[in-house]
Amino acid sequence: WNRHLMAQLPAVITRLFLTLRDDKEFRDDLPRYLPDPKALQPGNDDLKSVLAGLASALREQPLALDRKSVFQPVCKLCSAPPTLTDWVETDQYAAQLGTGREFLHPDWREHGSILAHFGCGVLTTEQLAELFAKGGCPLPLTTSVDEKLPRDFLDKWIALRPAAAWETTKLKAAPIY
């Protein structure tokens, strides 16, 4: 009997979250209530399996806001590293993410560690490099007359990756720098 109740729990909680998502007073607090598998205490093996099923069910549901304030499946969202957010999370690169993918809403970034359990992650340096290769140079770099802008961008890019000393030296010697 208990096993049957535990098996039904992911579907019930999923419906609850979809209902709460549509409540305007609650929707901004929704990420705070998503279950965090890391918060479980030892000895909760039954709940661990329920949470695994719940995470699987919730990741495909439109529960997280994208940057355009539209609810999307959590697994379809991602964010840029905080230092490059202003450069990357733009229309220029959103189109390069792939079909159905979008950037996470800025107000939801603080819940990134919980959303990561449901498939919403931070772009890696390799993924960022691929976005830059497909989407080109960030538009502010090509349209701004501010000479410090390219240097600012490169400083933030270099800070992201633990590069070898020779690579950092070469980049800092580049004419754009």
JSON list of C-alpha atoms in Angstrom, two decimals:
[
{"chain": "A", "resi": 1, "resn": "TRP", "atom": "CA", "xyz": [0.00, 0.00, 0.00]},
{"chain": "A", "resi": 2, "resn": "ASN", "atom": "CA", "xyz": [2.77, 2.44, 0.94]},
{"chain": "A", "resi": 3, "resn": "ARG", "atom": "CA", "xyz": [4.71, 1.44, -2.14]},
{"chain": "A", "resi": 4, "resn": "HIS", "atom": "CA", "xyz": [1.72, 2.39, -4.28]},
{"chain": "A", "resi": 5, "resn": "LEU", "atom": "CA", "xyz": [1.46, 5.79, -2.54]},
{"chain": "A", "resi": 6, "resn": "MET", "atom": "CA", "xyz": [5.18, 6.42, -3.01]},
{"chain": "A", "resi": 7, "resn": "ALA", "atom": "CA", "xyz": [4.90, 5.49, -6.69]},
{"chain": "A", "resi": 8, "resn": "GLN", "atom": "CA", "xyz": [2.11, 8.05, -7.17]},
{"chain": "A", "resi": 9, "resn": "LEU", "atom": "CA", "xyz": [3.92, 10.85, -5.35]},
{"chain": "A", "resi": 10, "resn": "PRO", "atom": "CA", "xyz": [5.98, 12.17, -8.33]},
{"chain": "A", "resi": 11, "resn": "ALA", "atom": "CA", "xyz": [2.84, 12.60, -10.47]},
{"chain": "A", "resi": 12, "resn": "VAL", "atom": "CA", "xyz": [0.95, 14.32, -7.63]},
{"chain": "A", "resi": 13, "resn": "ILE", "atom": "CA", "xyz": [3.82, 16.69, -6.84]},
{"chain": "A", "resi": 14, "resn": "THR", "atom": "CA", "xyz": [4.29, 17.47, -10.54]},
{"chain": "A", "resi": 15, "resn": "ARG", "atom": "CA", "xyz": [0.61, 18.46, -10.83]},
{"chain": "A", "resi": 16, "resn": "LEU", "atom": "CA", "xyz": [0.99, 20.56, -7.67]},
{"chain": "A", "resi": 17, "resn": "PHE", "atom": "CA", "xyz": [3.95, 22.47, -9.13]},
{"chain": "A", "resi": 18, "resn": "LEU", "atom": "CA", "xyz": [2.10, 23.07, -12.40]},
{"chain": "A", "resi": 19, "resn": "THR", "atom": "CA", "xyz": [-0.84, 24.46, -10.43]},
{"chain": "A", "resi": 20, "resn": "LEU", "atom": "CA", "xyz": [1.38, 26.67, -8.26]},
{"chain": "A", "resi": 21, "resn": "ARG", "atom": "CA", "xyz": [3.21, 27.91, -11.34]},
{"chain": "A", "resi": 22, "resn": "ASP", "atom": "CA", "xyz": [-0.01, 29.48, -12.60]},
{"chain": "A", "resi": 23, "resn": "ASP", "atom": "CA", "xyz": [-0.64, 31.30, -9.31]},
{"chain": "A", "resi": 24, "resn": "LYS", "atom": "CA", "xyz": [0.75, 34.83, -9.82]},
{"chain": "A", "resi": 25, "resn": "GLU", "atom": "CA", "xyz": [1.48, 35.27, -6.11]},
{"chain": "A", "resi": 26, "resn": "PHE", "atom": "CA", "xyz": [3.50, 32.06, -5.94]},
{"chain": "A", "resi": 27, "resn": "ARG", "atom": "CA", "xyz": [5.24, 31.77, -9.30]},
{"chain": "A", "resi": 28, "resn": "ASP", "atom": "CA", "xyz": [8.29, 33.86, -8.37]},
{"chain": "A", "resi": 29, "resn": "ASP", "atom": "CA", "xyz": [8.92, 31.67, -5.32]},
{"chain": "A", "resi": 30, "resn": "LEU", "atom": "CA", "xyz": [8.52, 28.39, -7.19]},
{"chain": "A", "resi": 31, "resn": "PRO", "atom": "CA", "xyz": [12.25, 27.54, -7.50]},
{"chain": "A", "resi": 32, "resn": "ARG", "atom": "CA", "xyz": [12.69, 27.75, -3.73]},
{"chain": "A", "resi": 33, "resn": "TYR", "atom": "CA", "xyz": [10.29, 24.84, -3.30]},
{"chain": "A", "resi": 34, "resn": "LEU", "atom": "CA", "xyz": [11.76, 22.47, -5.85]},
{"chain": "A", "resi": 35, "resn": "PRO", "atom": "CA", "xyz": [13.16, 19.45, -4.02]},
{"chain": "A", "resi": 36, "resn": "ASP", "atom": "CA", "xyz": [16.91, 19.38, -3.49]},
{"chain": "A", "resi": 37, "resn": "PRO", "atom": "CA", "xyz": [18.21, 15.78, -3.54]},
{"chain": "A", "resi": 38, "resn": "LYS", "atom": "CA", "xyz": [21.36, 16.86, -1.70]},
{"chain": "A", "resi": 39, "resn": "ALA", "atom": "CA", "xyz": [19.30, 17.99, 1.29]},
{"chain": "A", "resi": 40, "resn": "LEU", "atom": "CA", "xyz": [18.08, 14.47, 2.10]},
{"chain": "A", "resi": 41, "resn": "GLN", "atom": "CA", "xyz": [19.37, 12.96, 5.30]},
{"chain": "A", "resi": 42, "resn": "PRO", "atom": "CA", "xyz": [20.88, 9.44, 5.35]},
{"chain": "A", "resi": 43, "resn": "GLY", "atom": "CA", "xyz": [18.27, 6.76, 5.82]},
{"chain": "A", "resi": 44, "resn": "ASN", "atom": "CA", "xyz": [15.69, 8.21, 3.44]},
{"chain": "A", "resi": 45, "resn": "ASP", "atom": "CA", "xyz": [16.15, 5.57, 0.76]},
{"chain": "A", "resi": 46, "resn": "ASP", "atom": "CA", "xyz": [12.44, 5.48, -0.07]},
{"chain": "A", "resi": 47, "resn": "LEU", "atom": "CA", "xyz": [12.39, 9.23, -0.59]},
{"chain": "A", "resi": 48, "resn": "LYS", "atom": "CA", "xyz": [15.56, 9.11, -2.70]},
{"chain": "A", "resi": 49, "resn": "SER", "atom": "CA", "xyz": [13.86, 6.88, -5.24]},
{"chain": "A", "resi": 50, "resn": "VAL", "atom": "CA", "xyz": [10.76, 9.10, -5.19]},
{"chain": "A", "resi": 51, "resn": "LEU", "atom": "CA", "xyz": [12.92, 12.19, -5.69]},
{"chain": "A", "resi": 52, "resn": "ALA", "atom": "CA", "xyz": [14.71, 10.53, -8.60]},
{"chain": "A", "resi": 53, "resn": "GLY", "atom": "CA", "xyz": [11.33, 9.90, -10.24]},
{"chain": "A", "resi": 54, "resn": "LEU", "atom": "CA", "xyz": [10.19, 13.41, -9.38]},
{"chain": "A", "resi": 55, "resn": "ALA", "atom": "CA", "xyz": [13.33, 14.99, -10.85]},
{"chain": "A", "resi": 56, "resn": "SER", "atom": "CA", "xyz": [12.79, 12.99, -14.02]},
{"chain": "A", "resi": 57, "resn": "ALA", "atom": "CA", "xyz": [9.15, 14.11, -14.24]},
{"chain": "A", "resi": 58, "resn": "LEU", "atom": "CA", "xyz": [9.80, 17.77, -13.38]},
{"chain": "A", "resi": 59, "resn": "ARG", "atom": "CA", "xyz": [12.70, 18.28, -15.78]},
{"chain": "A", "resi": 60, "resn": "GLU", "atom": "CA", "xyz": [10.35, 17.95, -18.76]},
{"chain": "A", "resi": 61, "resn": "GLN", "atom": "CA", "xyz": [7.64, 20.23, -17.33]},
{"chain": "A", "resi": 62, "resn": "PRO", "atom": "CA", "xyz": [7.39, 23.96, -18.13]},
{"chain": "A", "resi": 63, "resn": "LEU", "atom": "CA", "xyz": [8.23, 25.12, -14.60]},
{"chain": "A", "resi": 64, "resn": "ALA", "atom": "CA", "xyz": [11.12, 27.57, -15.03]},
{"chain": "A", "resi": 65, "resn": "LEU", "atom": "CA", "xyz": [11.03, 31.07, -16.46]},
{"chain": "A", "resi": 66, "resn": "ASP", "atom": "CA", "xyz": [13.23, 31.87, -19.43]},
{"chain": "A", "resi": 67, "resn": "ARG", "atom": "CA", "xyz": [14.74, 35.31, -20.04]},
{"chain": "A", "resi": 68, "resn": "LYS", "atom": "CA", "xyz": [11.56, 36.35, -21.88]},
{"chain": "A", "resi": 69, "resn": "SER", "atom": "CA", "xyz": [9.39, 35.41, -18.84]},
{"chain": "A", "resi": 70, "resn": "VAL", "atom": "CA", "xyz": [7.86, 32.36, -20.50]},
{"chain": "A", "resi": 71, "resn": "PHE", "atom": "CA", "xyz": [7.70, 29.06, -18.65]},
{"chain": "A", "resi": 72, "resn": "GLN", "atom": "CA", "xyz": [9.87, 26.39, -20.28]},
{"chain": "A", "resi": 73, "resn": "PRO", "atom": "CA", "xyz": [10.89, 22.85, -19.35]},
{"chain": "A", "resi": 74, "resn": "VAL", "atom": "CA", "xyz": [13.75, 23.13, -16.87]},
{"chain": "A", "resi": 75, "resn": "CYS", "atom": "CA", "xyz": [15.99, 20.87, -18.97]},
{"chain": "A", "resi": 76, "resn": "LYS", "atom": "CA", "xyz": [15.68, 23.26, -21.93]},
{"chain": "A", "resi": 77, "resn": "LEU", "atom": "CA", "xyz": [17.18, 26.20, -20.03]},
{"chain": "A", "resi": 78, "resn": "CYS", "atom": "CA", "xyz": [20.76, 27.17, -19.30]},
{"chain": "A", "resi": 79, "resn": "SER", "atom": "CA", "xyz": [22.72, 30.17, -18.14]},
{"chain": "A", "resi": 80, "resn": "ALA", "atom": "CA", "xyz": [26.05, 31.75, -18.86]},
{"chain": "A", "resi": 81, "resn": "PRO", "atom": "CA", "xyz": [28.70, 32.07, -16.17]},
{"chain": "A", "resi": 82, "resn": "PRO", "atom": "CA", "xyz": [27.95, 35.17, -14.06]},
{"chain": "A", "resi": 83, "resn": "THR", "atom": "CA", "xyz": [30.91, 37.13, -15.42]},
{"chain": "A", "resi": 84, "resn": "LEU", "atom": "CA", "xyz": [29.73, 36.76, -19.03]},
{"chain": "A", "resi": 85, "resn": "THR", "atom": "CA", "xyz": [25.97, 36.94, -18.58]},
{"chain": "A", "resi": 86, "resn": "ASP", "atom": "CA", "xyz": [25.63, 40.41, -20.12]},
{"chain": "A", "resi": 87, "resn": "TRP", "atom": "CA", "xyz": [27.72, 39.36, -23.11]},
{"chain": "A", "resi": 88, "resn": "VAL", "atom": "CA", "xyz": [26.18, 35.97, -23.81]},
{"chain": "A", "resi": 89, "resn": "GLU", "atom": "CA", "xyz": [22.54, 35.93, -22.74]},
{"chain": "A", "resi": 90, "resn": "THR", "atom": "CA", "xyz": [21.32, 37.88, -25.76]},
{"chain": "A", "resi": 91, "resn": "ASP", "atom": "CA", "xyz": [19.25, 37.20, -28.86]},
{"chain": "A", "resi": 92, "resn": "GLN", "atom": "CA", "xyz": [22.51, 36.88, -30.78]},
{"chain": "A", "resi": 93, "resn": "TYR", "atom": "CA", "xyz": [23.43, 33.68, -28.92]},
{"chain": "A", "resi": 94, "resn": "ALA", "atom": "CA", "xyz": [19.99, 32.37, -27.91]},
{"chain": "A", "resi": 95, "resn": "ALA", "atom": "CA", "xyz": [19.48, 31.35, -31.54]},
{"chain": "A", "resi": 96, "resn": "GLN", "atom": "CA", "xyz": [22.73, 29.35, -31.39]},
{"chain": "A", "resi": 97, "resn": "LEU", "atom": "CA", "xyz": [21.69, 27.27, -28.35]},
{"chain": "A", "resi": 98, "resn": "GLY", "atom": "CA", "xyz": [19.68, 24.86, -30.44]},
{"chain": "A", "resi": 99, "resn": "THR", "atom": "CA", "xyz": [16.05, 24.05, -30.98]},
{"chain": "A", "resi": 100, "resn": "GLY", "atom": "CA", "xyz": [13.87, 24.71, -27.98]},
{"chain": "A", "resi": 101, "resn": "ARG", "atom": "CA", "xyz": [16.73, 25.95, -25.77]},
{"chain": "A", "resi": 102, "resn": "GLU", "atom": "CA", "xyz": [16.74, 29.32, -24.05]},
{"chain": "A", "resi": 103, "resn": "PHE", "atom": "CA", "xyz": [18.51, 31.22, -21.30]},
{"chain": "A", "resi": 104, "resn": "LEU", "atom": "CA", "xyz": [17.21, 31.15, -17.74]},
{"chain": "A", "resi": 105, "resn": "HIS", "atom": "CA", "xyz": [15.43, 34.23, -16.38]},
{"chain": "A", "resi": 106, "resn": "PRO", "atom": "CA", "xyz": [17.89, 36.50, -14.48]},
{"chain": "A", "resi": 107, "resn": "ASP", "atom": "CA", "xyz": [15.83, 36.35, -11.28]},
{"chain": "A", "resi": 108, "resn": "TRP", "atom": "CA", "xyz": [16.02, 32.56, -11.26]},
{"chain": "A", "resi": 109, "resn": "ARG", "atom": "CA", "xyz": [19.83, 32.31, -11.51]},
{"chain": "A", "resi": 110, "resn": "GLU", "atom": "CA", "xyz": [20.17, 32.35, -7.73]},
{"chain": "A", "resi": 111, "resn": "HIS", "atom": "CA", "xyz": [18.45, 28.95, -7.71]},
{"chain": "A", "resi": 112, "resn": "GLY", "atom": "CA", "xyz": [20.91, 27.46, -10.18]},
{"chain": "A", "resi": 113, "resn": "SER", "atom": "CA", "xyz": [22.20, 24.76, -7.84]},
{"chain": "A", "resi": 114, "resn": "ILE", "atom": "CA", "xyz": [18.71, 23.32, -7.38]},
{"chain": "A", "resi": 115, "resn": "LEU", "atom": "CA", "xyz": [17.72, 23.77, -11.03]},
{"chain": "A", "resi": 116, "resn": "ALA", "atom": "CA", "xyz": [20.88, 21.90, -12.04]},
{"chain": "A", "resi": 117, "resn": "HIS", "atom": "CA", "xyz": [19.35, 18.70, -10.58]},
{"chain": "A", "resi": 118, "resn": "PHE", "atom": "CA", "xyz": [16.59, 19.08, -13.15]},
{"chain": "A", "resi": 119, "resn": "GLY", "atom": "CA", "xyz": [18.84, 19.66, -16.14]},
{"chain": "A", "resi": 120, "resn": "CYS", "atom": "CA", "xyz": [19.40, 23.43, -16.14]},
{"chain": "A", "resi": 121, "resn": "GLY", "atom": "CA", "xyz": [23.13, 24.05, -16.15]},
{"chain": "A", "resi": 122, "resn": "VAL", "atom": "CA", "xyz": [25.74, 26.74, -16.63]},
{"chain": "A", "resi": 123, "resn": "LEU", "atom": "CA", "xyz": [27.40, 26.77, -20.03]},
{"chain": "A", "resi": 124, "resn": "THR", "atom": "CA", "xyz": [30.93, 25.37, -20.05]},
{"chain": "A", "resi": 125, "resn": "THR", "atom": "CA", "xyz": [33.84, 27.17, -21.67]},
{"chain": "A", "resi": 126, "resn": "GLU", "atom": "CA", "xyz": [33.64, 24.70, -24.57]},
{"chain": "A", "resi": 127, "resn": "GLN", "atom": "CA", "xyz": [29.95, 25.46, -25.08]},
{"chain": "A", "resi": 128, "resn": "LEU", "atom": "CA", "xyz": [30.66, 29.19, -24.88]},
{"chain": "A", "resi": 129, "resn": "ALA", "atom": "CA", "xyz": [33.42, 28.87, -27.46]},
{"chain": "A", "resi": 130, "resn": "GLU", "atom": "CA", "xyz": [30.97, 27.02, -29.73]},
{"chain": "A", "resi": 131, "resn": "LEU", "atom": "CA", "xyz": [28.39, 29.82, -29.28]},
{"chain": "A", "resi": 132, "resn": "PHE", "atom": "CA", "xyz": [31.01, 32.42, -30.18]},
{"chain": "A", "resi": 133, "resn": "ALA", "atom": "CA", "xyz": [32.04, 30.39, -33.22]},
{"chain": "A", "resi": 134, "resn": "LYS", "atom": "CA", "xyz": [28.44, 30.11, -34.45]},
{"chain": "A", "resi": 135, "resn": "GLY", "atom": "CA", "xyz": [27.12, 33.51, -33.32]},
{"chain": "A", "resi": 136, "resn": "GLY", "atom": "CA", "xyz": [30.19, 35.59, -33.96]},
{"chain": "A", "resi": 137, "resn": "CYS", "atom": "CA", "xyz": [31.81, 38.23, -31.85]},
{"chain": "A", "resi": 138, "resn": "PRO", "atom": "CA", "xyz": [29.54, 39.78, -29.20]},
{"chain": "A", "resi": 139, "resn": "LEU", "atom": "CA", "xyz": [27.80, 42.74, -30.82]},
{"chain": "A", "resi": 140, "resn": "PRO", "atom": "CA", "xyz": [28.88, 45.28, -28.18]},
{"chain": "A", "resi": 141, "resn": "LEU", "atom": "CA", "xyz": [32.49, 44.57, -29.14]},
{"chain": "A", "resi": 142, "resn": "THR", "atom": "CA", "xyz": [31.85, 45.35, -32.78]},
{"chain": "A", "resi": 143, "resn": "THR", "atom": "CA", "xyz": [29.60, 48.37, -32.32]},
{"chain": "A", "resi": 144, "resn": "SER", "atom": "CA", "xyz": [31.07, 50.18, -29.31]},
{"chain": "A", "resi": 145, "resn": "VAL", "atom": "CA", "xyz": [33.68, 52.90, -29.51]},
{"chain": "A", "resi": 146, "resn": "ASP", "atom": "CA", "xyz": [34.81, 52.18, -25.94]},
{"chain": "A", "resi": 147, "resn": "GLU", "atom": "CA", "xyz": [38.36, 50.90, -26.21]},
{"chain": "A", "resi": 148, "resn": "LYS", "atom": "CA", "xyz": [38.18, 49.18, -22.81]},
{"chain": "A", "resi": 149, "resn": "LEU", "atom": "CA", "xyz": [35.31, 46.92, -23.82]},
{"chain": "A", "resi": 150, "resn": "PRO", "atom": "CA", "xyz": [37.35, 44.25, -25.67]},
{"chain": "A", "resi": 151, "resn": "ARG", "atom": "CA", "xyz": [39.86, 44.12, -22.84]},
{"chain": "A", "resi": 152, "resn": "ASP", "atom": "CA", "xyz": [37.05, 43.77, -20.29]},
{"chain": "A", "resi": 153, "resn": "PHE", "atom": "CA", "xyz": [35.55, 40.90, -22.28]},
{"chain": "A", "resi": 154, "resn": "LEU", "atom": "CA", "xyz": [38.88, 39.10, -22.63]},
{"chain": "A", "resi": 155, "resn": "ASP", "atom": "CA", "xyz": [39.66, 39.52, -18.94]},
{"chain": "A", "resi": 156, "resn": "LYS", "atom": "CA", "xyz": [36.36, 37.90, -18.06]},
{"chain": "A", "resi": 157, "resn": "TRP", "atom": "CA", "xyz": [36.88, 35.12, -20.61]},
{"chain": "A", "resi": 158, "resn": "ILE", "atom": "CA", "xyz": [40.40, 34.38, -19.37]},
{"chain": "A", "resi": 159, "resn": "ALA", "atom": "CA", "xyz": [39.21, 34.33, -15.76]},
{"chain": "A", "resi": 160, "resn": "LEU", "atom": "CA", "xyz": [36.76, 31.54, -16.62]},
{"chain": "A", "resi": 161, "resn": "ARG", "atom": "CA", "xyz": [39.28, 29.01, -17.68]},
{"chain": "A", "resi": 162, "resn": "PRO", "atom": "CA", "xyz": [42.32, 27.71, -15.89]},
{"chain": "A", "resi": 163, "resn": "ALA", "atom": "CA", "xyz": [44.59, 28.30, -18.87]},
{"chain": "A", "resi": 164, "resn": "ALA", "atom": "CA", "xyz": [48.25, 27.55, -19.13]},
{"chain": "A", "resi": 165, "resn": "ALA", "atom": "CA", "xyz": [50.51, 30.54, -18.50]},
{"chain": "A", "resi": 166, "resn": "TRP", "atom": "CA", "xyz": [51.69, 30.63, -22.12]},
{"chain": "A", "resi": 167, "resn": "GLU", "atom": "CA", "xyz": [48.08, 30.75, -23.38]},
{"chain": "A", "resi": 168, "resn": "THR", "atom": "CA", "xyz": [47.19, 33.66, -21.10]},
{"chain": "A", "resi": 169, "resn": "THR", "atom": "CA", "xyz": [50.34, 35.51, -22.14]},
{"chain": "A", "resi": 170, "resn": "LYS", "atom": "CA", "xyz": [49.55, 34.97, -25.83]},
{"chain": "A", "resi": 171, "resn": "LEU", "atom": "CA", "xyz": [45.98, 36.21, -25.41]},
{"chain": "A", "resi": 172, "resn": "LYS", "atom": "CA", "xyz": [47.04, 39.29, -23.51]},
{"chain": "A", "resi": 173, "resn": "ALA", "atom": "CA", "xyz": [49.54, 40.05, -26.28]},
{"chain": "A", "resi": 174, "resn": "ALA", "atom": "CA", "xyz": [46.82, 39.86, -28.95]},
{"chain": "A", "resi": 175, "resn": "PRO", "atom": "CA", "xyz": [46.06, 43.14, -30.75]},
{"chain": "A", "resi": 176, "resn": "ILE", "atom": "CA", "xyz": [42.42, 43.14, -29.54]},
{"chain": "A", "resi": 177, "resn": "TYR", "atom": "CA", "xyz": [43.69, 43.14, -25.99]}
]
